[in-house]
Tab-separated table of C-alpha atoms in Angstrom:
chain	number	residue	atom	x	y	z
A	456	MET	CA	0.000	0.000	0.000
A	457	ALA	CA	2.855	2.398	0.791
A	458	TRP	CA	4.190	2.095	-2.768
A	459	LEU	CA	0.785	2.841	-4.285
A	460	VAL	CA	0.394	5.908	-2.063
A	461	LEU	CA	3.908	7.012	-3.038
A	462	LEU	CA	3.057	6.703	-6.744
A	463	VAL	CA	-0.117	8.757	-6.312
A	464	SER	CA	1.850	11.336	-4.310
A	465	GLY	CA	4.393	11.588	-7.141
A	466	VAL	CA	1.595	12.245	-9.613
A	467	LEU	CA	0.142	14.855	-7.260
A	468	GLU	CA	3.541	16.552	-7.264
A	469	THR	CA	3.116	17.067	-10.998
A	470	VAL	CA	-0.373	18.462	-10.375
A	471	TRP	CA	0.785	21.015	-7.821
A	472	VAL	CA	3.714	22.150	-9.970
A	473	ALA	CA	1.420	22.614	-12.978
A	474	ALA	CA	-1.107	24.484	-10.823
A	475	LEU	CA	1.652	26.673	-9.400
A	476	SER	CA	2.664	27.624	-12.920
A	477	ARG	CA	-0.917	28.416	-13.875
A	478	SER	CA	-1.578	30.407	-10.690
A	479	GLU	CA	0.565	33.258	-12.050
A	480	GLY	CA	2.108	34.085	-8.693
A	481	PHE	CA	-1.037	33.109	-6.785
A	482	SER	CA	-3.024	35.801	-8.600
A	483	ARG	CA	-5.528	33.265	-10.018
A	484	LEU	CA	-7.841	31.667	-7.456
A	485	VAL	CA	-8.655	28.230	-8.889
A	486	PRO	CA	-5.091	27.211	-9.799
A	487	SER	CA	-3.948	28.518	-6.410
A	488	ILE	CA	-6.498	26.325	-4.623
A	489	VAL	CA	-5.547	23.306	-6.759
A	490	PHE	CA	-1.897	23.983	-5.866
A	491	VAL	CA	-2.561	24.016	-2.115
A	492	VAL	CA	-4.795	20.933	-2.133
A	493	ALA	CA	-2.453	18.897	-4.349
A	494	LEU	CA	0.587	19.995	-2.332
A	495	VAL	CA	-0.964	18.985	0.980
A	496	LEU	CA	-2.172	15.627	-0.391
A	497	SER	CA	1.188	14.946	-2.040
A	498	MET	CA	3.118	15.690	1.151
A	499	ALA	CA	0.671	13.698	3.271
A	500	GLY	CA	1.038	10.739	0.942
A	501	LEU	CA	4.817	10.998	1.042
A	502	ALA	CA	4.724	11.132	4.835
A	503	TYR	CA	2.473	8.062	4.934
A	504	ALA	CA	4.690	6.111	2.514
A	505	LEU	CA	7.836	6.957	4.473
A	506	ARG	CA	6.471	4.964	7.404
A	507	GLU	CA	7.337	1.808	5.445
A	508	ILE	CA	9.769	2.940	2.747
A	509	PRO	CA	13.253	4.234	3.623
A	510	VAL	CA	13.443	8.019	3.368
A	511	GLY	CA	16.159	8.088	0.701
A	512	THR	CA	14.312	5.669	-1.549
A	513	GLY	CA	10.900	7.214	-0.956
A	514	TYR	CA	12.038	10.767	-1.545
A	515	ALA	CA	14.003	9.857	-4.690
A	516	VAL	CA	11.020	7.989	-6.139
A	517	TRP	CA	8.639	10.835	-5.245
A	518	VAL	CA	10.873	13.495	-6.782
A	519	GLY	CA	11.629	11.336	-9.823
A	520	LEU	CA	7.963	10.723	-10.558
A	521	GLY	CA	7.145	14.385	-10.066
A	522	ALA	CA	10.008	15.493	-12.300
A	523	VAL	CA	9.153	13.064	-15.094
A	524	GLY	CA	5.462	13.947	-14.870
A	525	THR	CA	6.213	17.657	-14.955
A	526	VAL	CA	8.480	17.341	-17.997
A	527	LEU	CA	5.867	15.236	-19.802
A	528	TYR	CA	3.202	17.812	-18.909
A	529	GLY	CA	5.422	20.552	-20.281
A	530	MET	CA	5.938	18.672	-23.526
A	531	ALA	CA	2.298	17.614	-23.939
A	532	VAL	CA	0.511	20.768	-22.804
A	533	LEU	CA	2.938	23.680	-22.822
A	534	GLY	CA	4.679	22.995	-26.103
A	535	GLU	CA	8.112	22.329	-24.649
A	536	PRO	CA	10.431	20.578	-27.119
A	537	VAL	CA	10.223	16.810	-27.508
A	538	THR	CA	13.620	15.474	-28.504
A	539	VAL	CA	15.209	12.074	-28.494
A	540	LEU	CA	17.764	13.215	-25.907
A	541	ARG	CA	15.075	14.548	-23.577
A	542	LEU	CA	13.142	11.300	-23.854
A	543	LEU	CA	16.305	9.269	-23.205
A	544	CYS	CA	17.005	11.350	-20.099
A	545	LEU	CA	13.449	10.800	-18.877
A	546	GLY	CA	13.926	7.089	-19.510
A	547	ALA	CA	17.049	7.189	-17.341
A	548	VAL	CA	15.098	8.797	-14.494
A	549	VAL	CA	12.324	6.208	-14.817
A	550	ALA	CA	14.914	3.402	-14.858
A	551	GLY	CA	16.435	4.826	-11.674
A	552	VAL	CA	13.059	4.981	-9.954
A	553	VAL	CA	12.243	1.407	-10.992
A	554	GLY	CA	15.686	0.314	-9.848
A	555	LEU	CA	15.168	1.875	-6.427
A	556	LYS	CA	11.820	0.098	-6.119
A	557	PHE	CA	13.363	-3.291	-6.859
A	558	LEU	CA	16.370	-2.697	-4.606
A	559	HIS	CA	14.096	-1.820	-1.684
């Protein structure tokens, strides 16, 4: 269960980063509310997962998922460049996260 919660928390990290970007310095109400809710849920999920998963592994997986999700969001929604090298780098991050899971 801790791993599932950690995965959801990593996805929520992407949500709060995207909402932060769209809040335009907290000047837009709805994205600001989405930011706060997603941030609190993401942190709560991380805290829950760290009860069973070592902190180094849990934090690295959480950050890795959030980073990959944010980059994919940027490419899919914000028009950031999609290049072979960027995709290879994302693959390396995913491989590291998977590796940490299996080494746990």
